[in-house]
Coordinates of C-alpha atoms in Angstrom, one line a residue:
M22 CA -2.3 -13.1 -26.4
L23 CA -2.4 -10.7 -23.6
E24 CA -1.2 -7.2 -24.2
F25 CA 0.4 -5.1 -21.4
R26 CA 1.0 -1.4 -21.0
Q27 CA 1.7 1.2 -18.4
I28 CA -1.1 2.2 -16.1
D29 CA -2.6 5.7 -16.6
I30 CA -5.0 8.0 -14.8
G31 CA -7.6 7.2 -17.5
D32 CA -7.7 3.6 -16.3
R33 CA -9.1 4.5 -12.9
Q34 CA -12.8 3.9 -13.5
W35 CA -12.6 0.4 -15.0
I36 CA -9.9 -0.8 -12.6
N37 CA -11.8 0.5 -9.5
E38 CA -14.9 -1.4 -10.8
L39 CA -13.0 -4.7 -10.9
L40 CA -11.2 -4.0 -7.5
K41 CA -14.6 -3.4 -5.9
K42 CA -15.8 -6.9 -7.1
S43 CA -13.0 -8.6 -5.1
D44 CA -13.0 -6.2 -2.1
F45 CA -9.5 -7.4 -1.2
M46 CA -7.7 -6.0 1.9
G47 CA -4.2 -6.1 0.5
C48 CA -2.5 -2.7 -0.1
E49 CA -1.7 -3.7 -3.7
Y50 CA -5.4 -3.6 -4.6
S51 CA -5.5 0.2 -4.8
F52 CA -5.4 2.0 -8.1
A53 CA -3.5 4.9 -6.5
N54 CA -0.8 2.6 -5.2
N55 CA -0.6 0.7 -8.6
M56 CA -0.1 4.0 -10.5
A57 CA 2.2 5.6 -7.9
W58 CA 4.5 2.6 -7.3
R59 CA 4.7 1.3 -10.9
R60 CA 8.4 2.1 -11.1
L61 CA 9.3 -0.1 -8.2
S62 CA 9.1 -3.2 -10.3
D63 CA 8.3 -1.6 -13.7
S64 CA 4.8 -3.1 -13.6
T65 CA 2.4 -3.1 -16.5
I66 CA -1.3 -3.8 -16.7
S67 CA -3.9 -5.6 -18.8
R68 CA -7.5 -6.8 -18.6
Y69 CA -8.7 -10.3 -19.3
K70 CA -12.5 -10.4 -19.3
D71 CA -13.5 -9.2 -15.8
F72 CA -10.1 -9.7 -14.3
Y73 CA -7.5 -6.9 -13.7
L74 CA -4.0 -8.1 -14.3
I75 CA -0.7 -6.5 -13.0
K76 CA 2.5 -7.9 -14.3
A77 CA 6.1 -7.6 -13.2
E78 CA 8.9 -9.2 -15.2
D79 CA 12.6 -9.6 -15.1
E80 CA 15.2 -12.0 -16.7
E81 CA 14.2 -14.9 -14.4
Y82 CA 10.5 -14.8 -14.0
T83 CA 7.1 -13.4 -14.9
S84 CA 4.9 -12.6 -12.0
F85 CA 1.3 -11.4 -11.6
S86 CA -0.5 -10.0 -8.6
F87 CA -3.4 -12.3 -7.7
P88 CA -6.1 -11.2 -10.2
A89 CA -8.8 -8.9 -8.9
G90 CA -12.3 -9.0 -10.4
S91 CA -14.7 -11.9 -11.1
G92 CA -14.9 -14.9 -13.3
D93 CA -13.3 -18.4 -13.8
Y94 CA -10.0 -18.4 -12.0
R95 CA -8.9 -21.7 -13.6
E96 CA -9.3 -20.0 -17.0
V97 CA -7.4 -16.9 -16.1
F98 CA -4.6 -18.9 -14.5
D99 CA -4.4 -21.0 -17.7
V100 CA -4.1 -17.8 -19.8
L101 CA -1.4 -16.4 -17.5
K102 CA 0.5 -19.7 -17.7
K103 CA 0.5 -19.7 -21.5
Y104 CA 1.8 -16.1 -21.4
A105 CA 4.6 -17.0 -19.1
D106 CA 5.4 -20.1 -21.2
S107 CA 5.6 -17.9 -24.3
Q108 CA 8.3 -15.8 -22.5
G109 CA 10.2 -19.0 -21.5
K110 CA 9.8 -18.2 -17.8
P111 CA 8.0 -19.7 -14.8
L112 CA 4.7 -18.2 -13.7
I113 CA 4.6 -16.7 -10.2
I114 CA 1.4 -15.3 -8.6
T115 CA 2.1 -12.9 -5.8
G116 CA 0.1 -11.2 -3.1
V117 CA -1.8 -14.5 -2.4
T118 CA -3.5 -14.5 1.0
E119 CA -4.7 -17.5 3.0
S120 CA -8.2 -17.2 1.6
C121 CA -6.8 -17.0 -2.0
L122 CA -4.7 -20.1 -1.4
E123 CA -8.0 -22.0 -1.1
I124 CA -8.8 -21.1 -4.7
F125 CA -5.5 -22.7 -5.8
R126 CA -6.3 -25.8 -3.7
N127 CA -9.7 -26.1 -5.2
I128 CA -8.3 -25.9 -8.7
Y129 CA -4.9 -27.8 -8.5
G130 CA -5.2 -29.8 -5.3
E131 CA -2.6 -29.7 -2.5
N132 CA 0.3 -30.8 -4.7
G133 CA -0.4 -28.9 -7.9
F134 CA 1.4 -25.7 -6.8
D135 CA 4.1 -24.5 -4.5
A136 CA 3.4 -21.6 -2.1
K137 CA 6.2 -19.6 -0.3
L138 CA 5.5 -17.0 2.3
S139 CA 6.8 -13.6 1.2
D140 CA 8.8 -12.2 4.1
G141 CA 8.2 -8.5 4.6
S142 CA 5.2 -8.3 2.3
G143 CA 2.5 -8.9 4.8
D144 CA 0.2 -5.9 5.6
Y145 CA -0.2 -4.7 9.2
I146 CA -3.9 -4.5 10.0
Y147 CA -5.2 -2.6 12.9
L148 CA -8.6 -1.8 14.5
A149 CA -9.4 1.7 13.4
D150 CA -11.1 2.5 16.8
E151 CA -7.9 1.5 18.7
L152 CA -5.6 3.7 16.6
I153 CA -8.1 6.6 16.9
N154 CA -8.6 6.4 20.7
L155 CA -5.4 4.8 21.9
K156 CA -7.1 3.4 25.0
G157 CA -5.6 0.8 27.4
K158 CA -2.2 -0.3 28.7
K159 CA -1.0 -1.4 25.3
Y160 CA -1.1 2.2 24.0
H161 CA 0.4 3.7 27.2
K162 CA 3.8 4.5 25.4
K163 CA 2.0 6.1 22.4
R164 CA 0.0 8.4 24.7
N165 CA 3.2 9.4 26.4
H166 CA 4.8 10.2 23.1
L167 CA 1.8 12.3 22.1
A168 CA 2.0 14.2 25.4
K169 CA 5.4 15.5 24.4
M170 CA 3.8 17.4 21.5
K171 CA 2.5 19.9 24.1
N172 CA 6.1 21.3 24.0
Y173 CA 5.5 22.5 20.5
N174 CA 3.2 25.1 18.8
W175 CA 1.7 22.5 16.5
Q176 CA -1.5 22.2 14.4
F177 CA -3.1 19.5 12.3
Y178 CA -4.7 20.3 9.0
P179 CA -6.4 18.2 6.3
M180 CA -4.3 18.1 3.2
S181 CA -4.9 20.8 0.7
E182 CA -3.0 22.1 -2.4
K183 CA -1.4 24.9 -0.4
F184 CA 0.7 22.3 1.5
F185 CA 1.9 20.3 -1.5
D186 CA 5.2 22.1 -2.1
E187 CA 6.2 22.0 1.6
C188 CA 5.3 18.3 1.8
I189 CA 7.4 17.5 -1.3
E190 CA 10.3 19.5 0.2
L191 CA 10.1 17.5 3.5
S192 CA 10.2 14.2 1.6
V193 CA 13.2 15.4 -0.4
V194 CA 15.1 16.3 2.8
S195 CA 14.5 12.8 4.1
Y196 CA 15.5 11.3 0.7
N197 CA 18.8 13.2 0.6
D198 CA 19.6 12.5 4.2
K199 CA 19.3 8.8 3.6
K200 CA 21.2 9.1 0.2
G201 CA 18.1 7.7 -1.4
Y202 CA 19.4 8.2 -4.9
D203 CA 21.6 5.1 -4.3
D204 CA 18.6 2.9 -3.5
H205 CA 16.1 1.8 -6.1
S206 CA 13.2 1.6 -3.6
S207 CA 13.8 5.1 -2.3
V208 CA 13.9 6.5 -5.9
A209 CA 10.6 4.6 -6.5
E210 CA 9.1 6.1 -3.3
Q211 CA 10.0 9.7 -4.5
Y212 CA 8.2 9.0 -7.8
A213 CA 5.2 7.6 -5.8
I214 CA 5.0 10.7 -3.6
H215 CA 5.2 13.0 -6.7
T216 CA 2.4 11.0 -8.3
Y217 CA 0.2 11.2 -5.2
F218 CA 0.5 15.0 -5.2
T219 CA 0.2 15.4 -9.0
Y220 CA -3.1 13.5 -9.1
F221 CA -4.3 14.1 -5.5
K222 CA -7.8 15.3 -6.6
E223 CA -8.3 12.8 -9.4
L224 CA -7.3 9.9 -7.1
E225 CA -9.7 11.2 -4.4
L226 CA -7.0 10.8 -1.8
K227 CA -7.1 11.9 1.8
G228 CA -4.2 13.6 3.5
G229 CA -3.1 15.5 6.5
V230 CA -0.2 17.7 7.7
I231 CA 1.1 18.9 11.0
T232 CA 2.8 22.3 11.2
I233 CA 5.0 23.5 13.9
D234 CA 5.4 27.3 14.2
G235 CA 3.6 27.4 10.8
S236 CA 6.0 25.1 8.9
V237 CA 5.1 21.6 7.7
K238 CA 6.9 19.0 9.7
A239 CA 4.8 15.9 8.9
F240 CA 2.4 14.7 6.3
T241 CA 0.5 11.6 5.4
I242 CA -1.7 10.3 2.6
G243 CA -4.2 7.5 2.4
E244 CA -7.6 6.4 1.1
P245 CA -10.5 3.9 1.6
L246 CA -9.1 0.6 0.4
N247 CA -12.2 -1.6 0.4
S248 CA -15.6 -1.7 2.1
N249 CA -14.2 -1.9 5.7
T250 CA -10.6 -0.8 5.5
F251 CA -8.8 2.5 5.3
C252 CA -5.2 2.4 4.0
V253 CA -2.3 4.7 4.9
H254 CA 0.0 4.9 1.8
I255 CA 2.7 7.3 2.9
E256 CA 3.8 8.9 6.2
K257 CA 6.7 11.3 6.6
A258 CA 7.7 13.3 9.7
D259 CA 10.7 15.2 11.1
A260 CA 12.2 12.4 13.3
S261 CA 13.9 15.0 15.6
V262 CA 10.5 16.0 16.9
D263 CA 9.6 13.5 19.7
G264 CA 6.0 12.4 19.3
L265 CA 5.5 13.7 15.8
Y266 CA 5.0 10.3 14.1
P267 CA 2.4 9.1 16.6
A268 CA 0.7 12.5 16.3
I269 CA 0.3 12.6 12.5
N270 CA -0.9 9.0 12.6
N271 CA -3.5 9.6 15.3
E272 CA -4.7 13.0 14.0
F273 CA -5.0 11.8 10.4
L274 CA -7.0 8.7 11.4
K275 CA -9.4 10.8 13.5
Y276 CA -10.0 12.8 10.4
A277 CA -10.1 10.2 7.7
A278 CA -10.8 6.7 9.1
N279 CA -13.9 7.2 11.2
G280 CA -16.5 4.6 10.2
F281 CA -14.0 2.0 9.0
K282 CA -13.4 -1.2 11.0
Y283 CA -9.7 -1.6 10.0
V284 CA -6.7 0.4 9.1
N285 CA -4.0 -1.1 6.8
R286 CA -0.6 0.5 7.4
E287 CA 1.0 -1.7 4.6
E288 CA 4.1 -3.9 4.8
D289 CA 7.5 -3.6 6.6
L290 CA 9.6 -4.7 3.5
G291 CA 11.7 -6.7 5.9
I292 CA 13.2 -3.5 7.3
E293 CA 13.8 -4.1 11.1
G294 CA 13.2 -0.5 12.1
L295 CA 10.0 -0.3 10.1
R296 CA 8.9 -3.7 11.5
K297 CA 9.4 -2.5 15.1
S298 CA 7.5 0.6 14.4
K299 CA 4.5 -1.1 12.9
R300 CA 4.4 -3.7 15.6
S301 CA 4.4 -1.0 18.3
Y302 CA 0.9 0.0 17.2
N303 CA -0.5 -3.4 18.1
P304 CA -1.8 -4.9 14.8
V305 CA -4.9 -7.1 15.2
F306 CA -3.3 -9.4 12.6
V307 CA -0.8 -9.3 9.7
L308 CA -2.2 -10.1 6.3
D309 CA 0.3 -12.7 5.2
K310 CA 1.0 -13.0 1.5
Y311 CA 2.4 -15.9 -0.5
A312 CA 4.1 -16.3 -3.9
V313 CA 2.6 -19.2 -5.7
K314 CA 4.2 -21.2 -8.5
I315 CA 1.9 -23.4 -10.5
K316 CA 3.5 -26.7 -11.4

């Protein structure tokens, strides 16, 4: 029987080895994300042969992220099905992309499983070169917003430990303004931000800040996700400063995403404002994800 436990910084090496085998583009295939966001769904982890397993469970279902690693997928799905059956719950596989759906079709045929598109969970994927250079008519508005930053005495810096406290303070102000303590996802986000900063060096994260008149007004954190994609995990800015969000995004990617083909700015969670913002950067595609129930 599989045994599950909370993820820990000591798991980083073996998990990254298995993630590298799959080279998936989805934002959930990041050790840093898995560790930082574990409170969102109280996720736990396990290993089955050369597969990395992430489980979320509640009273109604047992779900697993599509396993990363290598080996016999029929075998690992059978093991997961037996585990779910032992809990008296249906088995759901989440984070299933179009290419991964083919694996289910090859194993179970067209009628052996149900797949439902997970609204709000698709990752927004952009061409790194476009977000760095902002050329052409489709980025005209972004360039106009950036131009407004000339009204401020601002500076971009790569993230370093001397900025950690100010960044956390900035995130707390946003959290309190939104009354985040009443929202489970906001509470989980604060835990994630705390984790990113606590283990910033160990996780080998990249980050950036923008100061105005010497005070931190925006910060962001990301990392290489796979062989061709850089992922932006978190981005916070003082919304009262016009142009600040486009500025922190652009400056950070100039610093951190050179040499990558794609940038993953993660999902919109079905939040209309977030969806509008992510679409405004002209994604080259959205990495749709399905929840699959094996019959």
